[in-house]
Tab-separated table of C-alpha atoms and ligand atoms in Angstrom:
chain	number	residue	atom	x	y	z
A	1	UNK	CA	-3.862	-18.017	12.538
A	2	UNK	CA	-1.305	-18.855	15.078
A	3	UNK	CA	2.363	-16.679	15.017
A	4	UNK	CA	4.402	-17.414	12.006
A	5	UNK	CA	7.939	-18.447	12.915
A	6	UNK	CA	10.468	-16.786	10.621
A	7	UNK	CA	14.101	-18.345	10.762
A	8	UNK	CA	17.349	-17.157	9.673
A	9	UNK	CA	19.778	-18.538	7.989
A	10	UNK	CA	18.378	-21.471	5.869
A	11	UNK	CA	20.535	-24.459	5.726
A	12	UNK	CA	20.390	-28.398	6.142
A	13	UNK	CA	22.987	-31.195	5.871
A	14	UNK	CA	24.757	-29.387	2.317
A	15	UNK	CA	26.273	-26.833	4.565
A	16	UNK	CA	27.055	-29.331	7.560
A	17	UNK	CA	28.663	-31.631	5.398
A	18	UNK	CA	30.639	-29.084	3.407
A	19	UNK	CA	31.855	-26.973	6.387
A	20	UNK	CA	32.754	-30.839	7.555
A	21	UNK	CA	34.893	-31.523	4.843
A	22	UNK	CA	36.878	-29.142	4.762
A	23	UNK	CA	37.981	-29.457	8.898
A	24	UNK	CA	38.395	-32.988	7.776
A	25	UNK	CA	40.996	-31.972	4.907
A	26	UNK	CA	43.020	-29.769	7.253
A	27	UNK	CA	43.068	-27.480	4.323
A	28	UNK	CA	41.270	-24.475	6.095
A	29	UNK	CA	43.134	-21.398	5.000
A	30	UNK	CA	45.935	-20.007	3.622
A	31	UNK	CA	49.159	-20.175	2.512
A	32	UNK	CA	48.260	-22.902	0.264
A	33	UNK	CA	44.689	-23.663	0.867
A	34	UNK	CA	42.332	-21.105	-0.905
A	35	UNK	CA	41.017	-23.491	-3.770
A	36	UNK	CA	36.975	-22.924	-2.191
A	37	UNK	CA	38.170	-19.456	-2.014
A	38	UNK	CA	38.772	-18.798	-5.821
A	39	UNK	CA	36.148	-20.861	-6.460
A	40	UNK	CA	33.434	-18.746	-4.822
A	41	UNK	CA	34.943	-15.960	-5.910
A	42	UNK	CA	34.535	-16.544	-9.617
A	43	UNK	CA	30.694	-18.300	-8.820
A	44	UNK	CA	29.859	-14.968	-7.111
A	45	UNK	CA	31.527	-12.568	-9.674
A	46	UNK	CA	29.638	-15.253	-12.428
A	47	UNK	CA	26.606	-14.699	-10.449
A	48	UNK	CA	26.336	-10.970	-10.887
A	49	UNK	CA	27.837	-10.660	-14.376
A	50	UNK	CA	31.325	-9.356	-13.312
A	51	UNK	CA	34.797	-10.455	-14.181
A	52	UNK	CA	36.424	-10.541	-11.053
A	53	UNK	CA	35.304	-10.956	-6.905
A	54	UNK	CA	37.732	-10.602	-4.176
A	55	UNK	CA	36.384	-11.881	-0.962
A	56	UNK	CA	37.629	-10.446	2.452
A	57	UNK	CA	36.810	-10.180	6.046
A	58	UNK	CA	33.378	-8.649	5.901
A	59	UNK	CA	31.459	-6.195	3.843
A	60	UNK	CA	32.868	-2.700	5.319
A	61	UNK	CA	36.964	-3.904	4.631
A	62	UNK	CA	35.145	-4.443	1.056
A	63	UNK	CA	34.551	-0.853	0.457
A	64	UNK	CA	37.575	0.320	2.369
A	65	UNK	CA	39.464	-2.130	-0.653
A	66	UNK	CA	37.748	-0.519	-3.479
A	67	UNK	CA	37.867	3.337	-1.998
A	68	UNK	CA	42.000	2.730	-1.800
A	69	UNK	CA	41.984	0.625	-4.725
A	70	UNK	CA	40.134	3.486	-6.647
A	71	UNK	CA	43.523	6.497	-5.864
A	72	UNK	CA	41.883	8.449	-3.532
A	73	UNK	CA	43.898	10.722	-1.555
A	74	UNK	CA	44.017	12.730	1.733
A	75	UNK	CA	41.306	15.587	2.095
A	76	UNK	CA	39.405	13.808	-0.650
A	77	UNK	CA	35.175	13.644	-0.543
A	78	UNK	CA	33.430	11.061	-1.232
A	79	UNK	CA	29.540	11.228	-1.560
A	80	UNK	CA	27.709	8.969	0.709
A	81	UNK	CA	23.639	9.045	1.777
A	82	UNK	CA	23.433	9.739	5.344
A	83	UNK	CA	20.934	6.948	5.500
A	84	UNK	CA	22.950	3.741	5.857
A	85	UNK	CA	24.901	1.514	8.244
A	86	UNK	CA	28.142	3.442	8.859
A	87	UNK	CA	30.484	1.499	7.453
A	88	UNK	CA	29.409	3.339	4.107
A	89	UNK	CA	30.833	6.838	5.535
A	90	UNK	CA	33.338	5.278	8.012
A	91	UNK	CA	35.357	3.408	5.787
A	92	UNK	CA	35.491	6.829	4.118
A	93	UNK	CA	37.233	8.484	6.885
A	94	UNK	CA	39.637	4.992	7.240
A	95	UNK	CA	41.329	6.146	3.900
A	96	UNK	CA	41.560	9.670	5.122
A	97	UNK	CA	38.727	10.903	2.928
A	98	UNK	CA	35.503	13.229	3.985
A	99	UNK	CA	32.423	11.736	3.689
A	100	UNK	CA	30.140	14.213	2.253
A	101	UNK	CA	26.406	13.984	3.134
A	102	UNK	CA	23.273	13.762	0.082
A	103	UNK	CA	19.876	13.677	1.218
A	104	UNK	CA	17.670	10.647	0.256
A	105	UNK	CA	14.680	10.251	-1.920
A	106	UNK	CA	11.207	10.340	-0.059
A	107	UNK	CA	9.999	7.676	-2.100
A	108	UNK	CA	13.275	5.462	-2.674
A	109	UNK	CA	15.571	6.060	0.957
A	110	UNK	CA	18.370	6.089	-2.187
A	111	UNK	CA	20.578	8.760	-2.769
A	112	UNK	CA	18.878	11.662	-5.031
A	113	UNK	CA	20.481	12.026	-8.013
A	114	UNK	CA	19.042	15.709	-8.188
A	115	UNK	CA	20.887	16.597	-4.696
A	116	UNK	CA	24.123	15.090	-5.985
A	117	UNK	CA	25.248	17.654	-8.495
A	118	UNK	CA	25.221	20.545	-5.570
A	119	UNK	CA	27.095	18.376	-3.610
A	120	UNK	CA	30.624	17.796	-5.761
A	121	UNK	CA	33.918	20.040	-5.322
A	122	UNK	CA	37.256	19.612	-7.334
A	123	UNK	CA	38.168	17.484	-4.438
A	124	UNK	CA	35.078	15.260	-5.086
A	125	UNK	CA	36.712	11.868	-6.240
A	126	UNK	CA	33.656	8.816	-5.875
A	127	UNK	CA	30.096	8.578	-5.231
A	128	UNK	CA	29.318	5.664	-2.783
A	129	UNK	CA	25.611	5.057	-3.886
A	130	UNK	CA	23.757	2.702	-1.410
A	131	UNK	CA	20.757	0.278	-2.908
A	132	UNK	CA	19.269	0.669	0.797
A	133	UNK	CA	17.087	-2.421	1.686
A	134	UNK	CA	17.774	-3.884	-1.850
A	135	UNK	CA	16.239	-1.294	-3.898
A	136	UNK	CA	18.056	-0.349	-6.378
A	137	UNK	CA	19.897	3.524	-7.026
A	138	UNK	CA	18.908	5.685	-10.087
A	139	UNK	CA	22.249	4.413	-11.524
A	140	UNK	CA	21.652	5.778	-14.957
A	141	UNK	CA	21.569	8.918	-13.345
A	142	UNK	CA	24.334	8.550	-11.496
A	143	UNK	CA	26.694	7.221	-13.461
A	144	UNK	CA	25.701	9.962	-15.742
A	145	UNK	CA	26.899	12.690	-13.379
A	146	UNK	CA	30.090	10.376	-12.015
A	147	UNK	CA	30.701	10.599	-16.360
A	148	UNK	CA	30.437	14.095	-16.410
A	149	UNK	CA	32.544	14.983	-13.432
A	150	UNK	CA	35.327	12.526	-14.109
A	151	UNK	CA	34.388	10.260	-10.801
A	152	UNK	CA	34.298	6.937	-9.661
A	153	UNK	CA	31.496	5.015	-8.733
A	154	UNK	CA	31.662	1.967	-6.000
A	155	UNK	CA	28.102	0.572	-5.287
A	156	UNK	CA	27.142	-0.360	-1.425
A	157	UNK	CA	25.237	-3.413	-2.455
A	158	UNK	CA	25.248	-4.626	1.500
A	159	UNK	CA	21.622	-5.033	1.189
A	160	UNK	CA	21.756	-5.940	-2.680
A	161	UNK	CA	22.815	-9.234	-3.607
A	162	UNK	CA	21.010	-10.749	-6.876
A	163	UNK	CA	18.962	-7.310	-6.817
A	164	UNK	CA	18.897	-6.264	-10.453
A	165	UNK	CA	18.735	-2.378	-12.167
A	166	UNK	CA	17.541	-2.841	-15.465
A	167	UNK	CA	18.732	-6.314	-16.301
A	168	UNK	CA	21.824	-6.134	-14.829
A	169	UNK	CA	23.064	-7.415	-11.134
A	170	UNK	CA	23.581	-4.635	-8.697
A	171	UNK	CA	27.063	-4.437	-7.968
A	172	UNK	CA	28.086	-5.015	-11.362
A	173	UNK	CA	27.227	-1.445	-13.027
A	174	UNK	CA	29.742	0.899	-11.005
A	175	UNK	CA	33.287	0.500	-11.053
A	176	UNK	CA	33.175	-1.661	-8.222
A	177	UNK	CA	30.601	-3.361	-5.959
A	178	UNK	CA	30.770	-4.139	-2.363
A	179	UNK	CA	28.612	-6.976	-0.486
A	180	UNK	CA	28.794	-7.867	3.167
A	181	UNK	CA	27.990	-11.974	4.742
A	182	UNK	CA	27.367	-10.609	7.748
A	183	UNK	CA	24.750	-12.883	9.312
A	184	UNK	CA	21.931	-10.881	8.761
A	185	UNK	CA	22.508	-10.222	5.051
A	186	UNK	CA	20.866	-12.302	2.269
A	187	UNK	CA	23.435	-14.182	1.601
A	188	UNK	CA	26.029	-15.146	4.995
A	189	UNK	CA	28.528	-16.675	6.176
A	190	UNK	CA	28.043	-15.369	9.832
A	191	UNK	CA	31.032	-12.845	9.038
A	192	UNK	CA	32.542	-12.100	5.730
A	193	UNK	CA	32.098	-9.856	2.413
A	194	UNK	CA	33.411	-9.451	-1.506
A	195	UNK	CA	34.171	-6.826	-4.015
A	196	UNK	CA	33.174	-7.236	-7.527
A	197	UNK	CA	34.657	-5.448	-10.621
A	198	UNK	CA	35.162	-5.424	-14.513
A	199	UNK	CA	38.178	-3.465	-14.047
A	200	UNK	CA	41.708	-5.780	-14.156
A	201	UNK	CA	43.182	-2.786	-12.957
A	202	UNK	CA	41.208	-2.234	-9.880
A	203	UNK	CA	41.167	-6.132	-9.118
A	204	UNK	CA	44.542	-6.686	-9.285
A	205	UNK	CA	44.786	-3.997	-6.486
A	206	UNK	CA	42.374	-4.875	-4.706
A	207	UNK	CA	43.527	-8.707	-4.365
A	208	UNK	CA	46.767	-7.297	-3.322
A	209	UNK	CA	45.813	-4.743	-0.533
A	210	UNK	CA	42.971	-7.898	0.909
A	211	UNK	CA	46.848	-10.284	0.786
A	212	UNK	CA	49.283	-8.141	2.729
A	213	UNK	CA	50.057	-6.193	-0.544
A	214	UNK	CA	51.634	-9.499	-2.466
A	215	UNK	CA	50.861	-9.527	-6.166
A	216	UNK	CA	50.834	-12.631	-8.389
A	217	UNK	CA	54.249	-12.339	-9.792
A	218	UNK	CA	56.199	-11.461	-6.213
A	219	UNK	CA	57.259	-14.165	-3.683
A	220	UNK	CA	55.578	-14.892	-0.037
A	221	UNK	CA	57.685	-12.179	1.802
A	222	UNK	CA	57.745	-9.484	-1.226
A	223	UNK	CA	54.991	-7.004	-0.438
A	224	UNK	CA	54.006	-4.185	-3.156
A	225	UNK	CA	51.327	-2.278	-1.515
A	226	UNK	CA	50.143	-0.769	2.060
A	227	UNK	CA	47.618	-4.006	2.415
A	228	UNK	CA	46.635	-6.276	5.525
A	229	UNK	CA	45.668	-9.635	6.144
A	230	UNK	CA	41.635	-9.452	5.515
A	231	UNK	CA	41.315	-12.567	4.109
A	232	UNK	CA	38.822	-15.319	4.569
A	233	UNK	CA	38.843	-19.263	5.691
A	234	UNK	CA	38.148	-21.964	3.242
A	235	UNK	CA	35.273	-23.141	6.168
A	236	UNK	CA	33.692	-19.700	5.013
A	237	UNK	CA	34.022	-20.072	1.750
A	238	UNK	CA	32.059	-23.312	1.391
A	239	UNK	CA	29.539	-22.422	3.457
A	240	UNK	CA	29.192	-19.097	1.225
A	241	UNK	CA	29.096	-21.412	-2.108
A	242	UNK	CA	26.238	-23.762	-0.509
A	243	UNK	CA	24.454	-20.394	0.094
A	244	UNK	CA	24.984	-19.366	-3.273
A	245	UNK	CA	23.200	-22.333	-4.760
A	246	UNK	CA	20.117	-21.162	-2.418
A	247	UNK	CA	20.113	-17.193	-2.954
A	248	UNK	CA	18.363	-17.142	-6.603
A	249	UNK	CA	15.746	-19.054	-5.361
A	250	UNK	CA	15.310	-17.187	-2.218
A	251	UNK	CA	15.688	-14.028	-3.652
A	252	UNK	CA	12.384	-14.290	-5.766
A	253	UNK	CA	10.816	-15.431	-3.198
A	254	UNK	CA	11.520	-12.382	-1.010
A	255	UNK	CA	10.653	-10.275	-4.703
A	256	UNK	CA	7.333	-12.175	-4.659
A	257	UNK	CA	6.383	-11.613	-0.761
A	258	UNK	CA	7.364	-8.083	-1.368
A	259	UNK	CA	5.503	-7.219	-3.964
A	260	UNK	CA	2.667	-8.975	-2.697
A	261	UNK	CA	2.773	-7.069	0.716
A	262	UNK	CA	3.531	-3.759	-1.265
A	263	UNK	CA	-0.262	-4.446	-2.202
A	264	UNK	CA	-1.962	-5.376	1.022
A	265	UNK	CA	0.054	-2.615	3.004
A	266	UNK	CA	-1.395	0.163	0.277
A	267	UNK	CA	-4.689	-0.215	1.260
A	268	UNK	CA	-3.967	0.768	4.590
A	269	UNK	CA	-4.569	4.355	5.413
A	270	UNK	CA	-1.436	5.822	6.716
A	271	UNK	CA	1.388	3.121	5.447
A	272	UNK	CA	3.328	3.346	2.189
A	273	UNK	CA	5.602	1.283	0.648
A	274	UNK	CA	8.703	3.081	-1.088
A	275	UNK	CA	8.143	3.515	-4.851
A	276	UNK	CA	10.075	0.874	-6.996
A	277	UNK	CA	10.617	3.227	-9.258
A	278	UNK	CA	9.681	2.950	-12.989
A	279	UNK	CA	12.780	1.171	-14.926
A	280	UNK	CA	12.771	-2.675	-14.743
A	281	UNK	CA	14.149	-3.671	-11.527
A	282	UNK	CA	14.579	-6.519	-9.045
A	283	UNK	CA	14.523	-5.826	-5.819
A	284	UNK	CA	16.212	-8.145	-3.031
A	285	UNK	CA	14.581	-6.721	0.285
A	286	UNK	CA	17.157	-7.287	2.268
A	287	UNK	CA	14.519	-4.873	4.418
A	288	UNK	CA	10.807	-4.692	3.790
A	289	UNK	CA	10.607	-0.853	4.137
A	290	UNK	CA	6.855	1.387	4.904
A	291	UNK	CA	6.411	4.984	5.359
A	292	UNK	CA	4.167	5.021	8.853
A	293	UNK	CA	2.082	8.136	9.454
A	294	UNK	CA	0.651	8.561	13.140
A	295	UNK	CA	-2.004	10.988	11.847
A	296	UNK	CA	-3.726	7.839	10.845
A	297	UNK	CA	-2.829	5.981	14.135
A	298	UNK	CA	-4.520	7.535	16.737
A	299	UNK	CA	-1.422	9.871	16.844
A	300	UNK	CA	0.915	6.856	18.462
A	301	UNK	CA	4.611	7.636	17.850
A	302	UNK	CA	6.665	5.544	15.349
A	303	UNK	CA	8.583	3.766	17.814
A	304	UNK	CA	5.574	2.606	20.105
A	305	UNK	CA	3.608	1.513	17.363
A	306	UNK	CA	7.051	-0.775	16.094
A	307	UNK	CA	6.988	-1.761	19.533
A	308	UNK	CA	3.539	-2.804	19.599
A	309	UNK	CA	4.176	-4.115	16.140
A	310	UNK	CA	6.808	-6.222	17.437
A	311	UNK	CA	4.983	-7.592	20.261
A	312	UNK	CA	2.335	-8.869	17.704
A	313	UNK	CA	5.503	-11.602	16.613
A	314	UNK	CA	6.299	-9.723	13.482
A	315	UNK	CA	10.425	-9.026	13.480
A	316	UNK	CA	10.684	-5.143	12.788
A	317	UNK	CA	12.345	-2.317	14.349
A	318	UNK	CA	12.071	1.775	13.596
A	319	UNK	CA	15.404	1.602	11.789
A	320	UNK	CA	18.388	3.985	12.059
A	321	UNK	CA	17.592	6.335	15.303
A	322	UNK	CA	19.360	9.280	13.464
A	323	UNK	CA	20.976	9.948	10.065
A	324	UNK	CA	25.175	9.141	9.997
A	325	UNK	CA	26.315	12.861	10.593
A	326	UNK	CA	24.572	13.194	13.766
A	327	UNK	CA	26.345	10.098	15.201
A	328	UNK	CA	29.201	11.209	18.078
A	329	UNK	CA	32.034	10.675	15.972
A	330	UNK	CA	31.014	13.027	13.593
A	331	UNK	CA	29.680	15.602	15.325
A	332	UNK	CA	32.316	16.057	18.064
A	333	UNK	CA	34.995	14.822	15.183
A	334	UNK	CA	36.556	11.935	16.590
A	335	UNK	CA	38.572	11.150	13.421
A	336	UNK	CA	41.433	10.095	15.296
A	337	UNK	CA	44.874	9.549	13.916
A	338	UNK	CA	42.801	9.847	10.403
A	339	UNK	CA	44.111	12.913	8.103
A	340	UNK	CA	40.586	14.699	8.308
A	341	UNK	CA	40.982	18.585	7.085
A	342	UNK	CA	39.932	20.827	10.140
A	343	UNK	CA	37.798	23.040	7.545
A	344	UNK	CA	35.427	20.125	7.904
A	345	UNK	CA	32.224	20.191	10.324
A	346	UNK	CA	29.161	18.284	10.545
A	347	UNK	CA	27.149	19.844	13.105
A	348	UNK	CA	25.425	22.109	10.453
A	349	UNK	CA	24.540	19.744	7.842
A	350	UNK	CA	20.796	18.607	7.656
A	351	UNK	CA	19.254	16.268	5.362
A	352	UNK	CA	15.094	16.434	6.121
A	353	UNK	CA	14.740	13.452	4.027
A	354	UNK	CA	16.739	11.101	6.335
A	355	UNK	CA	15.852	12.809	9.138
A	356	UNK	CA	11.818	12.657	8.862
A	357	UNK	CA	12.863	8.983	7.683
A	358	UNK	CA	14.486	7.843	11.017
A	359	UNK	CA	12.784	10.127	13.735
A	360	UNK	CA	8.984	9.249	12.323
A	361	UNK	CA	8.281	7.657	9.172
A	362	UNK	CA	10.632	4.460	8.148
A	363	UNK	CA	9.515	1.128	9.589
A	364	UNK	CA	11.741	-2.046	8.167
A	365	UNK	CA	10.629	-5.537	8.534
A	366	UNK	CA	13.830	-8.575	8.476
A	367	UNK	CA	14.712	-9.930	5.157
A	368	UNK	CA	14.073	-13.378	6.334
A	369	UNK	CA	10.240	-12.918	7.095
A	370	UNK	CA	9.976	-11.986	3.039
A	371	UNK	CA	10.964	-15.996	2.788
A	372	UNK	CA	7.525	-16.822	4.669
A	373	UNK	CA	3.852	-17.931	2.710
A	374	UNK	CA	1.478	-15.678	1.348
A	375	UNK	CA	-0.443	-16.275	4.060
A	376	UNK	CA	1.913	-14.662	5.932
A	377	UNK	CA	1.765	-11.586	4.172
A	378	UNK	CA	-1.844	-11.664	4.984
A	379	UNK	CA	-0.944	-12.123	8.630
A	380	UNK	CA	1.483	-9.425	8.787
A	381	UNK	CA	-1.015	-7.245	7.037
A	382	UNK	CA	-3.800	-7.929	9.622
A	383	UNK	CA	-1.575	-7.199	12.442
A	384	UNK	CA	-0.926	-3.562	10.739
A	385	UNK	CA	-4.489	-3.227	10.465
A	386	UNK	CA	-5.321	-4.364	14.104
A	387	UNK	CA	-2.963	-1.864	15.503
A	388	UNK	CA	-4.977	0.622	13.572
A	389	UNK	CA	-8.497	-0.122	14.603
A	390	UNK	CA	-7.785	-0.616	18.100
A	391	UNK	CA	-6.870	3.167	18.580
B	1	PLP	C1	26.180	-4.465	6.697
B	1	PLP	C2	26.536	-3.269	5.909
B	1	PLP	C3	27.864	-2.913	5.591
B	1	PLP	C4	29.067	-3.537	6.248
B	1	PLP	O1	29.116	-4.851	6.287
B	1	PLP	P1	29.871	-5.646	7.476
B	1	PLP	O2	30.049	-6.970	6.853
B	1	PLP	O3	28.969	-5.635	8.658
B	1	PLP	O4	31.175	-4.948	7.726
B	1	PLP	C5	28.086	-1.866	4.721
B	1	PLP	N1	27.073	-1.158	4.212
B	1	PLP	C6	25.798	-1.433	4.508
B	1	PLP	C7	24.721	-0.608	3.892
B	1	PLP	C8	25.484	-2.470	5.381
B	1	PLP	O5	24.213	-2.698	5.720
């Protein structure tokens, strides 16, 4: 079988014609021109069960939005997994908060509920939990110990959207969910992202703080709250909504492919899918995620067999290099003009979990190649396999 070719994004004259329209209307952003906007707002937020959706610039604004929206003040913690992109613990210290570090599952890459507990202060206000790859957190759990300590719950669902915990869209279960369109996400608009909620209160902020801190009732030039201009164009909005129509469908594809290469890839000696856990679930594999173990590979590092993995025409790459605390700015405290408490030091926190996970274990494969044929699956599998005999 000759190379697969795997392509991302997915569009065809819908999206042409609708990101055509609207240059033709001249209606392509605000003051008066955010009709597509609302509208994909309240298809997205209908999408995932929620009552509201306010879109903005991209996905890490999106948390920043809910963390401010949510009363969190200076000196503040805010429990984040160190495995992640870093918007999840950045955004953190962009409303003056401390991101404070929880170890990962070994079979999830999601936050441990167990290691959460250990973790809160009195100054512990929300728990950022991150469905990594699509897989969805141990939200019962969570939300059972954000119940018990009086905290606030926003879901990273970056990697999530139409993933499902249980029946119920991820995203939707916290007290606020945050999505990114960043062109490699499963569902783009080359830049972009929204926050969902049930909350009025929290949506009414939010929409405020995305629209230079105007509210409903106030004039152009009245301006209730310490918000900015992150809003998006009507040309992204459209081509969001045509993507919409397409991500249901795509989605169970990717659930399909994944499930299906979750079964050719455990028959391999030395690679292992992350559990999916035991509660109903769909996952969205926004990453197709195996533990690799070189004891069964001839002893060939992580990142030369990815390399070699690569080379084969599969797109996949060794992940994260190190967990989020060991990155400069939080080891040598770079924080800035942000109100960061001095107290505060990263250079002795370790998480084995994440760290074993980026230095020699986690190998992701691109969302998109989940959209490919059964066949290949098969392909991808025999590549896997061929790296293994030929050492
Ligand atoms: C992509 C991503 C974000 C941020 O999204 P941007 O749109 O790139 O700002 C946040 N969290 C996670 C887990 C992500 O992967």
């Amino acid at each position: 079988m000759s190379v697969p070719s795997f392509s991302w994004p997915q569009f065809d004259e819908t999206e042409v014609q609708a990101v055509a329209d609207v240059v033709r209307s001249g209606k392509w952003g605000n003051p008066d021109c955010t009709e597509a906007v609302a509208d994909f707002e309240e298809a997205f937020a209908g999408y995932c069960g929620a009552s509201h959706g306010v879109t903005c610039v991209n996905g890490s604004v999106s948390l920043r939005l809910a963390l401010m929206a949510c009363g969190v003040r200076p000196g503040d913690e805010v429990i984040v997994p160190p495995y992640t992109f870093i918007a999840t613990a950045s955004t953190v210290i962009e409303v003056n908060c401390v991101p404070v570090f929880v170890d990962i599952h070994p079979d999830t890459y999601n936050l441990d509920p167990a290691a959460i507990e250990a973790a809160i202060t009195e100054r512990t206000k929300v728990i950022i939990p991150v469905h990594f790859a699509g897989l969805p957190c141990d939200m019962d759990a969570i939300l059972g110990i954000a119940r018990r300590h009086n905290l606030r719950v926003i879901e990273d669902a970056a990697h999530a959207h139409g993933a499902e915990y249980k029946g119920r869209k991820l995203g939707s279960i916290g007290d606020a969910g945050s999505f990114s369109f960043q062109s490699s996400k499963n569902l783009t608009s080359g830049e972009g992202g929204i926050v969902i909620t049930n909350n009025d209160d929290l949506h009414r902020t939010m929409a405020s703080l995305r629209n230079v801190g105007r509210l409903p009732e106030g004039q152009w030039y009245d301006h209730f709250n310490p918000g900015c201009n992150y809003r998006i164009t009507q040309l992204q909005a459209v081509l969001l909504s045509a993507q919409l129509a397409r991500l249901e469908a795509q989605t169970l594809q990717r659930e399909a492919n994944g499930l299906y290469l979750d079964e050719l890839l455990r028959d391999i000696p030395g690679i292992r899918p992350l559990s999916r856990g035991d509660v109903p679930i769909r996952h969205s594999y926004h990453l197709y995620i195996f533990r690799y173990d070189a004891s069964f590979f001839g002893g060939m590092s992580k990142q030369e067999f990815v390399q070699k993995l690569a080379a084969t025409g599969v797109p996949c790459s060794g992940g994260y290099p190190h967990p989020l605390y060991k990155q400069p700015v939080f080891q040598h405290k770079n924080f800035l003009c942000y109100a960061i408490p001095e107290s505060v030091d990263y250079a002795n926190v370790h998480c084995p979990v994440a760290e074993k996970a980026c230095s020699d274990e986690a190998v992701w494969i691109f969302q998109h190649v989940l959209l490919g044929t059964r066949a290949d699956m098969e392909w991808i599998a025999g590549q896997i396999r061929s790296l293994q005999t030929s050492h």
